[in-house]
Every structure is written in structure tokens, then in C-alpha cells.
Short mmCIF file of N, CA and C in Angstrom, two decimals:
data_model
loop_
_atom_site.label_atom_id
_atom_site.label_comp_id
_atom_site.label_asym_id
_atom_site.label_seq_id
_atom_site.Cartn_x
_atom_site.Cartn_y
_atom_site.Cartn_z
N MET A 1 144.75 126.59 98.28
CA MET A 1 144.71 125.65 99.39
C MET A 1 143.60 124.61 99.17
N LYS A 2 142.38 125.08 98.75
CA LYS A 2 141.29 124.15 98.51
C LYS A 2 141.66 123.16 97.41
N TYR A 3 142.38 123.63 96.41
CA TYR A 3 142.80 122.78 95.30
C TYR A 3 143.66 121.62 95.82
N TRP A 4 144.60 121.90 96.71
CA TRP A 4 145.49 120.87 97.24
C TRP A 4 144.74 119.90 98.15
N LEU A 5 143.75 120.40 98.90
CA LEU A 5 142.94 119.51 99.72
C LEU A 5 142.13 118.56 98.84
N LEU A 6 141.60 119.08 97.74
CA LEU A 6 140.85 118.25 96.81
C LEU A 6 141.75 117.17 96.21
N ILE A 7 142.95 117.55 95.77
CA ILE A 7 143.90 116.60 95.19
C ILE A 7 144.27 115.53 96.23
N ALA A 8 144.54 115.96 97.46
CA ALA A 8 144.91 115.01 98.51
C ALA A 8 143.76 114.04 98.78
N SER A 9 142.52 114.53 98.79
CA SER A 9 141.36 113.66 99.01
C SER A 9 141.23 112.62 97.92
N VAL A 10 141.42 113.03 96.68
CA VAL A 10 141.34 112.10 95.55
C VAL A 10 142.41 111.02 95.67
N ILE A 11 143.61 111.41 96.05
CA ILE A 11 144.70 110.44 96.20
C ILE A 11 144.39 109.45 97.31
N VAL A 12 143.88 109.93 98.44
CA VAL A 12 143.55 109.05 99.56
C VAL A 12 142.49 108.04 99.15
N VAL A 13 141.43 108.51 98.49
CA VAL A 13 140.36 107.61 98.07
C VAL A 13 140.87 106.61 97.05
N ALA A 14 141.65 107.06 96.10
CA ALA A 14 142.17 106.17 95.05
C ALA A 14 143.10 105.11 95.62
N THR A 15 143.92 105.47 96.57
CA THR A 15 144.86 104.49 97.12
C THR A 15 144.23 103.62 98.19
N ALA A 16 143.16 104.08 98.81
CA ALA A 16 142.52 103.28 99.86
C ALA A 16 141.95 101.99 99.29
N HIS A 17 141.44 102.05 98.07
CA HIS A 17 140.91 100.84 97.44
C HIS A 17 142.05 99.89 97.10
N GLY A 18 143.17 100.44 96.72
CA GLY A 18 144.37 99.64 96.49
C GLY A 18 144.29 98.68 95.32
N GLY A 19 143.28 98.82 94.47
CA GLY A 19 143.17 97.95 93.31
C GLY A 19 142.70 96.55 93.64
N HIS A 20 142.28 96.29 94.88
CA HIS A 20 141.83 94.96 95.26
C HIS A 20 140.46 94.68 94.66
N GLU A 21 140.28 93.43 94.27
CA GLU A 21 138.98 93.00 93.78
C GLU A 21 138.04 92.90 94.98
N HIS A 22 136.75 93.18 94.74
CA HIS A 22 135.75 93.05 95.79
C HIS A 22 134.63 92.18 95.27
N ASP A 23 134.21 91.21 96.05
CA ASP A 23 133.12 90.32 95.69
C ASP A 23 131.80 91.05 95.89
N HIS A 24 131.05 91.29 94.81
CA HIS A 24 129.79 92.01 94.90
C HIS A 24 128.59 91.08 94.98
N SER A 25 128.78 89.83 95.31
CA SER A 25 127.65 88.91 95.40
C SER A 25 126.87 89.10 96.69
N HIS A 26 127.43 89.76 97.66
CA HIS A 26 126.79 90.08 98.93
C HIS A 26 126.34 88.85 99.70
N THR A 27 127.12 87.81 99.63
CA THR A 27 126.85 86.63 100.44
C THR A 27 127.75 86.67 101.65
N ASP A 28 127.28 86.08 102.71
CA ASP A 28 128.10 85.94 103.90
C ASP A 28 129.15 84.89 103.58
N HIS A 29 130.40 85.24 103.73
CA HIS A 29 131.49 84.34 103.36
C HIS A 29 131.53 83.09 104.23
N ASN A 30 130.79 83.06 105.33
CA ASN A 30 130.78 81.88 106.19
C ASN A 30 129.75 80.84 105.77
N ASP A 31 128.59 81.28 105.24
CA ASP A 31 127.54 80.29 104.97
C ASP A 31 126.89 80.41 103.59
N GLY A 32 127.25 81.38 102.78
CA GLY A 32 126.72 81.49 101.43
C GLY A 32 125.33 82.08 101.30
N HIS A 33 124.69 82.50 102.38
CA HIS A 33 123.36 83.08 102.32
C HIS A 33 123.42 84.53 101.86
N LEU A 34 122.45 84.94 101.03
CA LEU A 34 122.30 86.35 100.69
C LEU A 34 121.61 87.05 101.85
N ARG A 35 122.05 88.29 102.15
CA ARG A 35 121.46 89.03 103.27
C ARG A 35 121.19 90.47 102.86
N ALA A 36 120.10 91.01 103.40
CA ALA A 36 119.74 92.41 103.16
C ALA A 36 119.16 92.98 104.44
N VAL A 37 119.07 94.31 104.48
CA VAL A 37 118.57 94.99 105.67
C VAL A 37 117.81 96.24 105.26
N VAL A 38 116.88 96.64 106.11
CA VAL A 38 116.18 97.91 105.92
C VAL A 38 116.00 98.56 107.28
N LYS A 39 116.20 99.86 107.31
CA LYS A 39 115.93 100.66 108.50
C LYS A 39 114.64 101.42 108.22
N LEU A 40 113.61 101.14 109.01
CA LEU A 40 112.33 101.81 108.85
C LEU A 40 112.24 103.01 109.78
N GLN A 41 111.63 104.07 109.28
CA GLN A 41 111.35 105.21 110.15
C GLN A 41 110.25 106.06 109.55
N GLU A 42 109.63 106.84 110.42
CA GLU A 42 108.61 107.78 109.97
C GLU A 42 109.27 108.89 109.18
N PRO A 43 108.61 109.39 108.14
CA PRO A 43 109.20 110.50 107.38
C PRO A 43 109.32 111.78 108.21
N GLN A 44 108.39 112.00 109.12
CA GLN A 44 108.37 113.24 109.91
C GLN A 44 108.44 112.93 111.40
N GLY A 45 109.42 112.21 111.84
CA GLY A 45 109.52 111.91 113.26
C GLY A 45 110.33 110.66 113.51
N ASP A 46 110.36 110.27 114.77
CA ASP A 46 111.13 109.07 115.11
C ASP A 46 110.41 108.16 116.08
N LYS A 47 109.08 108.38 116.25
CA LYS A 47 108.32 107.54 117.17
C LYS A 47 108.28 106.09 116.67
N VAL A 48 108.00 105.91 115.39
CA VAL A 48 107.94 104.57 114.80
C VAL A 48 109.24 104.34 114.02
N HIS A 49 109.96 103.29 114.41
CA HIS A 49 111.22 102.98 113.74
C HIS A 49 111.59 101.52 113.99
N GLY A 50 112.51 101.03 113.19
CA GLY A 50 112.94 99.65 113.38
C GLY A 50 113.94 99.21 112.34
N LYS A 51 114.36 97.99 112.48
CA LYS A 51 115.33 97.39 111.56
C LYS A 51 114.87 95.96 111.27
N VAL A 52 114.86 95.62 109.99
CA VAL A 52 114.44 94.29 109.56
C VAL A 52 115.50 93.73 108.63
N THR A 53 115.86 92.46 108.83
CA THR A 53 116.83 91.80 107.96
C THR A 53 116.13 90.71 107.14
N PHE A 54 116.71 90.44 106.00
CA PHE A 54 116.21 89.42 105.07
C PHE A 54 117.37 88.48 104.79
N THR A 55 117.16 87.18 104.97
CA THR A 55 118.20 86.19 104.71
C THR A 55 117.65 85.14 103.76
N GLN A 56 118.23 85.08 102.56
CA GLN A 56 117.78 84.09 101.58
C GLN A 56 118.55 82.80 101.77
N GLN A 57 117.82 81.73 101.98
CA GLN A 57 118.39 80.41 102.18
C GLN A 57 118.78 79.79 100.83
N PRO A 58 119.61 78.76 100.83
CA PRO A 58 119.97 78.09 99.58
C PRO A 58 118.77 77.56 98.79
N ASP A 59 117.67 77.20 99.49
CA ASP A 59 116.47 76.70 98.79
C ASP A 59 115.60 77.83 98.25
N GLY A 60 116.01 79.10 98.44
CA GLY A 60 115.28 80.24 97.91
C GLY A 60 114.34 80.91 98.89
N LYS A 61 113.97 80.26 99.98
CA LYS A 61 113.10 80.88 100.98
C LYS A 61 113.83 82.04 101.63
N VAL A 62 113.07 83.08 101.99
CA VAL A 62 113.66 84.25 102.64
C VAL A 62 113.12 84.35 104.07
N HIS A 63 114.04 84.41 105.02
CA HIS A 63 113.69 84.61 106.43
C HIS A 63 113.70 86.11 106.70
N ILE A 64 112.60 86.61 107.24
CA ILE A 64 112.43 88.03 107.52
C ILE A 64 112.33 88.17 109.03
N GLU A 65 113.25 88.94 109.62
CA GLU A 65 113.23 89.09 111.08
C GLU A 65 113.73 90.46 111.48
N GLY A 66 113.23 90.93 112.61
CA GLY A 66 113.66 92.23 113.09
C GLY A 66 112.77 92.74 114.20
N LEU A 67 112.91 94.01 114.48
CA LEU A 67 112.19 94.66 115.56
C LEU A 67 111.73 96.03 115.09
N ILE A 68 110.44 96.31 115.28
CA ILE A 68 109.87 97.62 114.96
C ILE A 68 109.16 98.10 116.21
N VAL A 69 109.32 99.36 116.55
CA VAL A 69 108.69 99.91 117.75
C VAL A 69 107.90 101.17 117.42
N GLY A 70 106.90 101.46 118.29
CA GLY A 70 106.22 102.74 118.23
C GLY A 70 104.76 102.74 117.83
N MET A 71 104.19 101.61 117.45
CA MET A 71 102.78 101.57 117.06
C MET A 71 101.94 101.03 118.22
N PRO A 72 100.68 101.47 118.33
CA PRO A 72 99.79 100.90 119.35
C PRO A 72 99.59 99.41 119.10
N PRO A 73 99.17 98.67 120.13
CA PRO A 73 98.93 97.24 119.94
C PRO A 73 97.95 96.99 118.79
N GLY A 74 98.27 95.99 117.97
CA GLY A 74 97.39 95.65 116.85
C GLY A 74 98.16 95.10 115.67
N HIS A 75 97.42 94.85 114.59
CA HIS A 75 97.96 94.32 113.34
C HIS A 75 98.08 95.44 112.32
N TYR A 76 99.19 95.45 111.58
CA TYR A 76 99.45 96.51 110.60
C TYR A 76 100.04 95.92 109.33
N GLY A 77 99.53 96.38 108.18
CA GLY A 77 100.02 95.92 106.90
C GLY A 77 101.50 96.21 106.72
N PHE A 78 102.19 95.29 106.05
CA PHE A 78 103.63 95.36 105.86
C PHE A 78 103.92 94.91 104.43
N HIS A 79 104.30 95.85 103.57
CA HIS A 79 104.41 95.55 102.14
C HIS A 79 105.70 96.08 101.53
N ILE A 80 106.17 95.38 100.52
CA ILE A 80 107.30 95.85 99.72
C ILE A 80 106.73 96.57 98.51
N TYR A 81 107.29 97.73 98.21
CA TYR A 81 106.81 98.56 97.10
C TYR A 81 107.77 98.49 95.92
N GLU A 82 107.26 98.86 94.74
CA GLU A 82 108.03 98.69 93.51
C GLU A 82 109.24 99.59 93.40
N LYS A 83 109.21 100.75 94.04
CA LYS A 83 110.32 101.70 93.94
C LYS A 83 110.97 101.91 95.30
N GLY A 84 112.23 102.24 95.27
CA GLY A 84 112.96 102.59 96.49
C GLY A 84 113.06 104.09 96.65
N ASP A 85 112.07 104.81 96.16
CA ASP A 85 112.07 106.28 96.20
C ASP A 85 111.32 106.75 97.43
N ILE A 86 112.04 107.29 98.40
CA ILE A 86 111.39 107.84 99.59
C ILE A 86 111.69 109.33 99.71
N THR A 87 111.89 109.99 98.55
CA THR A 87 112.18 111.42 98.55
C THR A 87 110.99 112.24 99.03
N GLU A 88 109.78 111.72 98.88
CA GLU A 88 108.58 112.40 99.37
C GLU A 88 108.00 111.61 100.53
N GLY A 89 108.83 111.30 101.50
CA GLY A 89 108.40 110.49 102.62
C GLY A 89 108.14 109.07 102.16
N CYS A 90 107.02 108.53 102.57
CA CYS A 90 106.69 107.15 102.21
C CYS A 90 105.65 107.09 101.09
N SER A 91 105.46 108.18 100.36
CA SER A 91 104.40 108.20 99.34
C SER A 91 104.92 108.22 97.91
N SER A 92 106.21 108.17 97.69
CA SER A 92 106.75 108.27 96.32
C SER A 92 107.34 106.95 95.84
N ASN A 93 106.88 105.83 96.42
CA ASN A 93 107.50 104.55 96.10
C ASN A 93 106.65 103.65 95.19
N GLY A 94 105.64 104.21 94.54
CA GLY A 94 104.82 103.44 93.61
C GLY A 94 103.84 102.54 94.32
N GLY A 95 103.44 101.46 93.65
CA GLY A 95 102.51 100.50 94.22
C GLY A 95 103.24 99.32 94.82
N HIS A 96 102.45 98.35 95.29
CA HIS A 96 103.04 97.13 95.82
C HIS A 96 103.88 96.46 94.74
N PHE A 97 105.01 95.89 95.13
CA PHE A 97 105.87 95.16 94.20
C PHE A 97 105.08 93.98 93.65
N ASN A 98 104.83 94.01 92.33
CA ASN A 98 103.91 93.06 91.71
C ASN A 98 104.39 92.71 90.30
N PRO A 99 105.54 92.06 90.16
CA PRO A 99 106.10 91.79 88.83
C PRO A 99 105.25 90.86 87.97
N GLU A 100 104.34 90.10 88.56
CA GLU A 100 103.52 89.17 87.79
C GLU A 100 102.09 89.65 87.60
N ASN A 101 101.82 90.91 87.97
CA ASN A 101 100.51 91.54 87.77
C ASN A 101 99.36 90.71 88.35
N LYS A 102 99.48 90.36 89.62
CA LYS A 102 98.45 89.59 90.31
C LYS A 102 97.64 90.50 91.21
N GLU A 103 96.53 89.97 91.77
CA GLU A 103 95.74 90.72 92.73
C GLU A 103 96.40 90.65 94.10
N HIS A 104 96.00 91.59 94.96
CA HIS A 104 96.50 91.59 96.34
C HIS A 104 96.00 90.33 97.03
N GLY A 105 96.82 89.78 97.93
CA GLY A 105 96.41 88.58 98.63
C GLY A 105 97.18 88.34 99.91
N HIS A 106 96.88 87.23 100.53
CA HIS A 106 97.55 86.77 101.75
C HIS A 106 98.93 86.23 101.35
N PRO A 107 99.93 86.34 102.23
CA PRO A 107 101.26 85.82 101.90
C PRO A 107 101.29 84.35 101.48
N ASN A 108 100.32 83.55 101.94
CA ASN A 108 100.29 82.13 101.57
C ASN A 108 99.46 81.85 100.32
N ASP A 109 98.81 82.88 99.77
CA ASP A 109 98.00 82.70 98.56
C ASP A 109 98.90 82.56 97.33
N GLU A 110 98.46 81.76 96.37
CA GLU A 110 99.18 81.67 95.11
C GLU A 110 99.00 82.97 94.32
N ASN A 111 97.80 83.56 94.38
CA ASN A 111 97.50 84.81 93.70
C ASN A 111 97.74 85.96 94.68
N ARG A 112 98.93 86.54 94.62
CA ARG A 112 99.29 87.65 95.51
C ARG A 112 100.39 88.46 94.86
N HIS A 113 100.50 89.71 95.29
CA HIS A 113 101.65 90.53 94.87
C HIS A 113 102.90 89.92 95.51
N ALA A 114 104.02 90.03 94.84
CA ALA A 114 105.28 89.58 95.46
C ALA A 114 105.53 90.34 96.76
N GLY A 115 105.12 91.61 96.81
CA GLY A 115 105.36 92.44 97.98
C GLY A 115 104.37 92.29 99.11
N ASP A 116 103.41 91.39 98.99
CA ASP A 116 102.40 91.20 100.04
C ASP A 116 102.97 90.35 101.18
N LEU A 117 103.45 91.02 102.22
CA LEU A 117 104.01 90.30 103.36
C LEU A 117 103.02 90.14 104.51
N GLY A 118 101.80 90.64 104.33
CA GLY A 118 100.78 90.46 105.35
C GLY A 118 100.82 91.53 106.42
N ASN A 119 100.66 91.10 107.67
CA ASN A 119 100.62 92.00 108.81
C ASN A 119 101.76 91.71 109.78
N VAL A 120 102.20 92.75 110.46
CA VAL A 120 103.06 92.58 111.62
C VAL A 120 102.21 92.93 112.83
N VAL A 121 102.51 92.33 113.97
CA VAL A 121 101.70 92.50 115.17
C VAL A 121 102.50 93.23 116.23
N PHE A 122 101.92 94.32 116.76
CA PHE A 122 102.53 95.08 117.84
C PHE A 122 101.88 94.68 119.15
N ASP A 123 102.70 94.49 120.19
CA ASP A 123 102.20 94.08 121.49
C ASP A 123 101.87 95.28 122.37
N GLU A 124 101.52 95.02 123.62
CA GLU A 124 101.13 96.08 124.56
C GLU A 124 102.28 97.04 124.87
N ASN A 125 103.51 96.66 124.56
CA ASN A 125 104.66 97.53 124.76
C ASN A 125 105.01 98.32 123.50
N HIS A 126 104.12 98.25 122.50
CA HIS A 126 104.30 98.97 121.23
C HIS A 126 105.50 98.43 120.44
N VAL A 127 105.72 97.11 120.54
CA VAL A 127 106.85 96.45 119.89
C VAL A 127 106.34 95.33 118.98
N SER A 128 106.91 95.24 117.79
CA SER A 128 106.63 94.12 116.90
C SER A 128 107.93 93.34 116.69
N LYS A 129 107.91 92.07 117.08
CA LYS A 129 109.04 91.18 116.82
C LYS A 129 108.72 90.44 115.52
N VAL A 130 109.34 90.90 114.46
CA VAL A 130 109.09 90.36 113.13
C VAL A 130 109.89 89.07 112.97
N ASP A 131 109.21 87.99 112.56
CA ASP A 131 109.89 86.72 112.37
C ASP A 131 109.00 85.80 111.53
N PHE A 132 109.22 85.79 110.23
CA PHE A 132 108.45 84.91 109.35
C PHE A 132 109.25 84.59 108.09
N TRP A 133 108.72 83.71 107.28
CA TRP A 133 109.37 83.25 106.05
C TRP A 133 108.51 83.61 104.85
N ASP A 134 109.16 83.81 103.68
CA ASP A 134 108.42 84.06 102.45
C ASP A 134 109.07 83.27 101.31
N ASN A 135 108.24 82.69 100.46
CA ASN A 135 108.72 81.88 99.34
C ASN A 135 108.73 82.63 98.01
N VAL A 136 108.22 83.87 97.97
CA VAL A 136 108.07 84.59 96.71
C VAL A 136 109.17 85.62 96.50
N ILE A 137 109.44 86.45 97.50
CA ILE A 137 110.48 87.47 97.34
C ILE A 137 111.85 86.83 97.28
N LYS A 138 112.77 87.52 96.66
CA LYS A 138 114.15 87.05 96.55
C LYS A 138 115.10 88.23 96.75
N LEU A 139 116.36 87.93 96.99
CA LEU A 139 117.38 88.97 97.14
C LEU A 139 118.23 89.11 95.88
N SER A 140 117.84 88.40 94.82
CA SER A 140 118.47 88.54 93.51
C SER A 140 117.48 88.04 92.47
N GLY A 141 117.69 88.39 91.21
CA GLY A 141 116.82 87.93 90.13
C GLY A 141 115.58 88.78 89.96
N PRO A 142 114.59 88.29 89.18
CA PRO A 142 113.42 89.10 88.83
C PRO A 142 112.51 89.45 90.00
N HIS A 143 112.51 88.69 91.07
CA HIS A 143 111.71 89.01 92.25
C HIS A 143 112.55 89.66 93.35
N SER A 144 113.70 90.21 92.98
CA SER A 144 114.58 90.82 93.97
C SER A 144 113.93 92.05 94.61
N ILE A 145 114.09 92.13 95.91
CA ILE A 145 113.56 93.28 96.66
C ILE A 145 114.63 94.33 96.92
N ILE A 146 115.85 94.09 96.50
CA ILE A 146 116.94 95.03 96.73
C ILE A 146 116.66 96.34 96.01
N GLY A 147 116.80 97.44 96.74
CA GLY A 147 116.56 98.77 96.17
C GLY A 147 115.10 99.17 96.19
N ARG A 148 114.23 98.34 96.72
CA ARG A 148 112.81 98.66 96.81
C ARG A 148 112.48 99.13 98.22
N ALA A 149 111.36 99.85 98.35
CA ALA A 149 110.95 100.33 99.67
C ALA A 149 110.08 99.29 100.36
N ILE A 150 110.14 99.29 101.67
CA ILE A 150 109.19 98.51 102.47
C ILE A 150 108.41 99.51 103.31
N VAL A 151 107.11 99.26 103.48
CA VAL A 151 106.22 100.22 104.14
C VAL A 151 105.43 99.54 105.24
N LEU A 152 105.36 100.20 106.39
CA LEU A 152 104.47 99.82 107.48
C LEU A 152 103.25 100.71 107.38
N HIS A 153 102.06 100.11 107.35
CA HIS A 153 100.81 100.84 107.17
C HIS A 153 100.13 101.16 108.51
N SER A 154 99.07 101.97 108.43
CA SER A 154 98.35 102.43 109.62
C SER A 154 97.23 101.50 110.05
N MET A 155 96.90 100.51 109.23
CA MET A 155 95.81 99.59 109.54
C MET A 155 96.20 98.16 109.15
N ALA A 156 95.38 97.21 109.54
CA ALA A 156 95.62 95.81 109.19
C ALA A 156 95.35 95.58 107.71
N ASP A 157 96.13 94.70 107.11
CA ASP A 157 95.92 94.24 105.74
C ASP A 157 94.75 93.26 105.77
N ASP A 158 93.75 93.47 104.89
CA ASP A 158 92.61 92.55 104.84
C ASP A 158 92.83 91.41 103.83
N TYR A 159 94.01 91.33 103.26
CA TYR A 159 94.44 90.26 102.36
C TYR A 159 93.62 90.17 101.08
N GLY A 160 92.95 91.26 100.71
CA GLY A 160 92.14 91.26 99.49
C GLY A 160 90.86 90.47 99.63
N LYS A 161 90.40 90.26 100.86
CA LYS A 161 89.25 89.38 101.12
C LYS A 161 87.97 90.12 101.47
N THR A 162 87.96 91.46 101.43
CA THR A 162 86.74 92.19 101.78
C THR A 162 86.17 92.88 100.54
N GLU A 163 85.02 93.51 100.72
CA GLU A 163 84.35 94.21 99.63
C GLU A 163 84.85 95.65 99.47
N HIS A 164 85.75 96.09 100.32
CA HIS A 164 86.26 97.47 100.22
C HIS A 164 86.90 97.66 98.85
N PRO A 165 86.70 98.83 98.21
CA PRO A 165 87.26 99.05 96.87
C PRO A 165 88.79 98.93 96.79
N ASP A 166 89.50 99.15 97.90
CA ASP A 166 90.96 99.04 97.90
C ASP A 166 91.47 97.64 98.26
N SER A 167 90.56 96.75 98.63
CA SER A 167 90.97 95.44 99.13
C SER A 167 91.82 94.66 98.14
N LYS A 168 91.41 94.56 96.89
CA LYS A 168 92.14 93.76 95.89
C LYS A 168 93.40 94.46 95.38
N LYS A 169 93.55 95.76 95.69
CA LYS A 169 94.73 96.51 95.23
C LYS A 169 95.78 96.65 96.33
N THR A 170 95.33 96.98 97.54
CA THR A 170 96.28 97.31 98.61
C THR A 170 96.03 96.58 99.92
N GLY A 171 94.95 95.81 99.99
CA GLY A 171 94.60 95.18 101.26
C GLY A 171 93.94 96.15 102.22
N ASN A 172 93.59 97.35 101.71
CA ASN A 172 92.92 98.37 102.51
C ASN A 172 93.65 98.59 103.84
N ALA A 173 94.97 98.71 103.76
CA ALA A 173 95.80 98.79 104.97
C ALA A 173 96.06 100.22 105.45
N GLY A 174 95.41 101.21 104.85
CA GLY A 174 95.57 102.58 105.33
C GLY A 174 96.81 103.27 104.78
N HIS A 175 97.10 104.42 105.40
CA HIS A 175 98.22 105.23 104.90
C HIS A 175 99.57 104.66 105.36
N HIS A 176 100.62 105.23 104.79
CA HIS A 176 101.99 104.79 105.07
C HIS A 176 102.51 105.48 106.33
N VAL A 177 102.93 104.71 107.31
CA VAL A 177 103.42 105.26 108.58
C VAL A 177 104.94 105.37 108.60
N ALA A 178 105.61 104.31 108.20
CA ALA A 178 107.08 104.28 108.22
C ALA A 178 107.56 103.48 107.01
N CYS A 179 108.78 103.80 106.57
CA CYS A 179 109.31 103.11 105.40
C CYS A 179 110.83 103.16 105.40
N GLY A 180 111.42 102.45 104.47
CA GLY A 180 112.86 102.45 104.26
C GLY A 180 113.18 101.71 102.99
N VAL A 181 114.41 101.85 102.52
CA VAL A 181 114.85 101.19 101.29
C VAL A 181 115.72 99.99 101.65
N ILE A 182 115.42 98.86 101.05
CA ILE A 182 116.12 97.61 101.32
C ILE A 182 117.45 97.59 100.57
N GLY A 183 118.51 97.25 101.29
CA GLY A 183 119.83 97.17 100.67
C GLY A 183 120.58 95.94 101.17
N TYR A 184 121.60 95.55 100.41
CA TYR A 184 122.41 94.41 100.83
C TYR A 184 123.11 94.70 102.15
N LEU A 185 123.26 93.67 102.94
CA LEU A 185 123.93 93.76 104.24
C LEU A 185 125.38 93.37 104.05
#
């Protein structure tokens, strides 16, 4: 009986595709923009969570927008990491995405990691309305963030501007609170 169920499942899957071609460019067929999304959450809980979308414009700029909830009011580091590995919570994703081997910096600095997105701000209702633009990250090519993790930190990013030993490497933004893997929308 199990054998026949397996055969039937294979037939259903094989015929469902129907041999149709599928466009894997992941652009919105209405406007040509590349789009991606990430669902953030705590590895051990659900207090901090959210959804952020990335939309690459024809000129290459990426619009980053979304909603994250659950952190006390304040500023918190928000970075893209080199790996999309979240098998060990938010700690198995390597370092900040840095394909050009630069120092940590502010999102507007020329010398910055590609993954340095700065801080997100949570209001008195424990909500962060994410809405900003970035000129460095991309949704395709060598600076592509697809398949990489994004991490919300426990402290504000100091943009590599302090004397703390971690400032030039991580922005001294504290431990990883929530994360997720970025994928095409």
C-alpha cells in the first residue's frame, strides 16, 4: 500500500508542473523590480519577530521596508551576515556580509561592510517601522543578499566610530536577538 501511495505522489508532483517553463528571475511581472523578503524571529521564542521586504529599483538602489515588534524603545543594530545558516539560532551565520573586506561603518560611509544597515528604531509600543534605502546591497550579482541571514542585535550599532575593540568589526551592537534568511519574494 505504501508503495502505491509513493508512486501516486510522484505522479501527482510530476504532472503538476506540466512541463511549463518558469521564469526564475524573480522580478515582479508588472514593474520589473527584484523583490526579496525575510521573516525575523527569536531562535528561542516569539516575542521579537517581524517581516522585512527588499525591493531593488532599476537604478540599483534597494528599498528596505517592514515591521518588527517586541524590543524595548531604542536603537538596535541591523546587519546582513555572510551565511544564511541559522541552524544554531542566530549564531551560525558567520560575520557581517563584507565581500570587499572593508571596516565596519555607517550605511552612508564609503568604507563599510555591504551588510552594515545601521540601526532600526523601536518606539514606545515596541514597534520598529523599517523604511530606508541602501546603495550597496543588491538582490543579484556579487553583492546579492539572497540566501544570507539578517540579524537584529541587542544594542545600538556605533558605526565603527568608538574605541571599543568590537567597534571596527561589528559596531559593538551586542548579541543576536532575532534573525532570518533572505529569499526571493
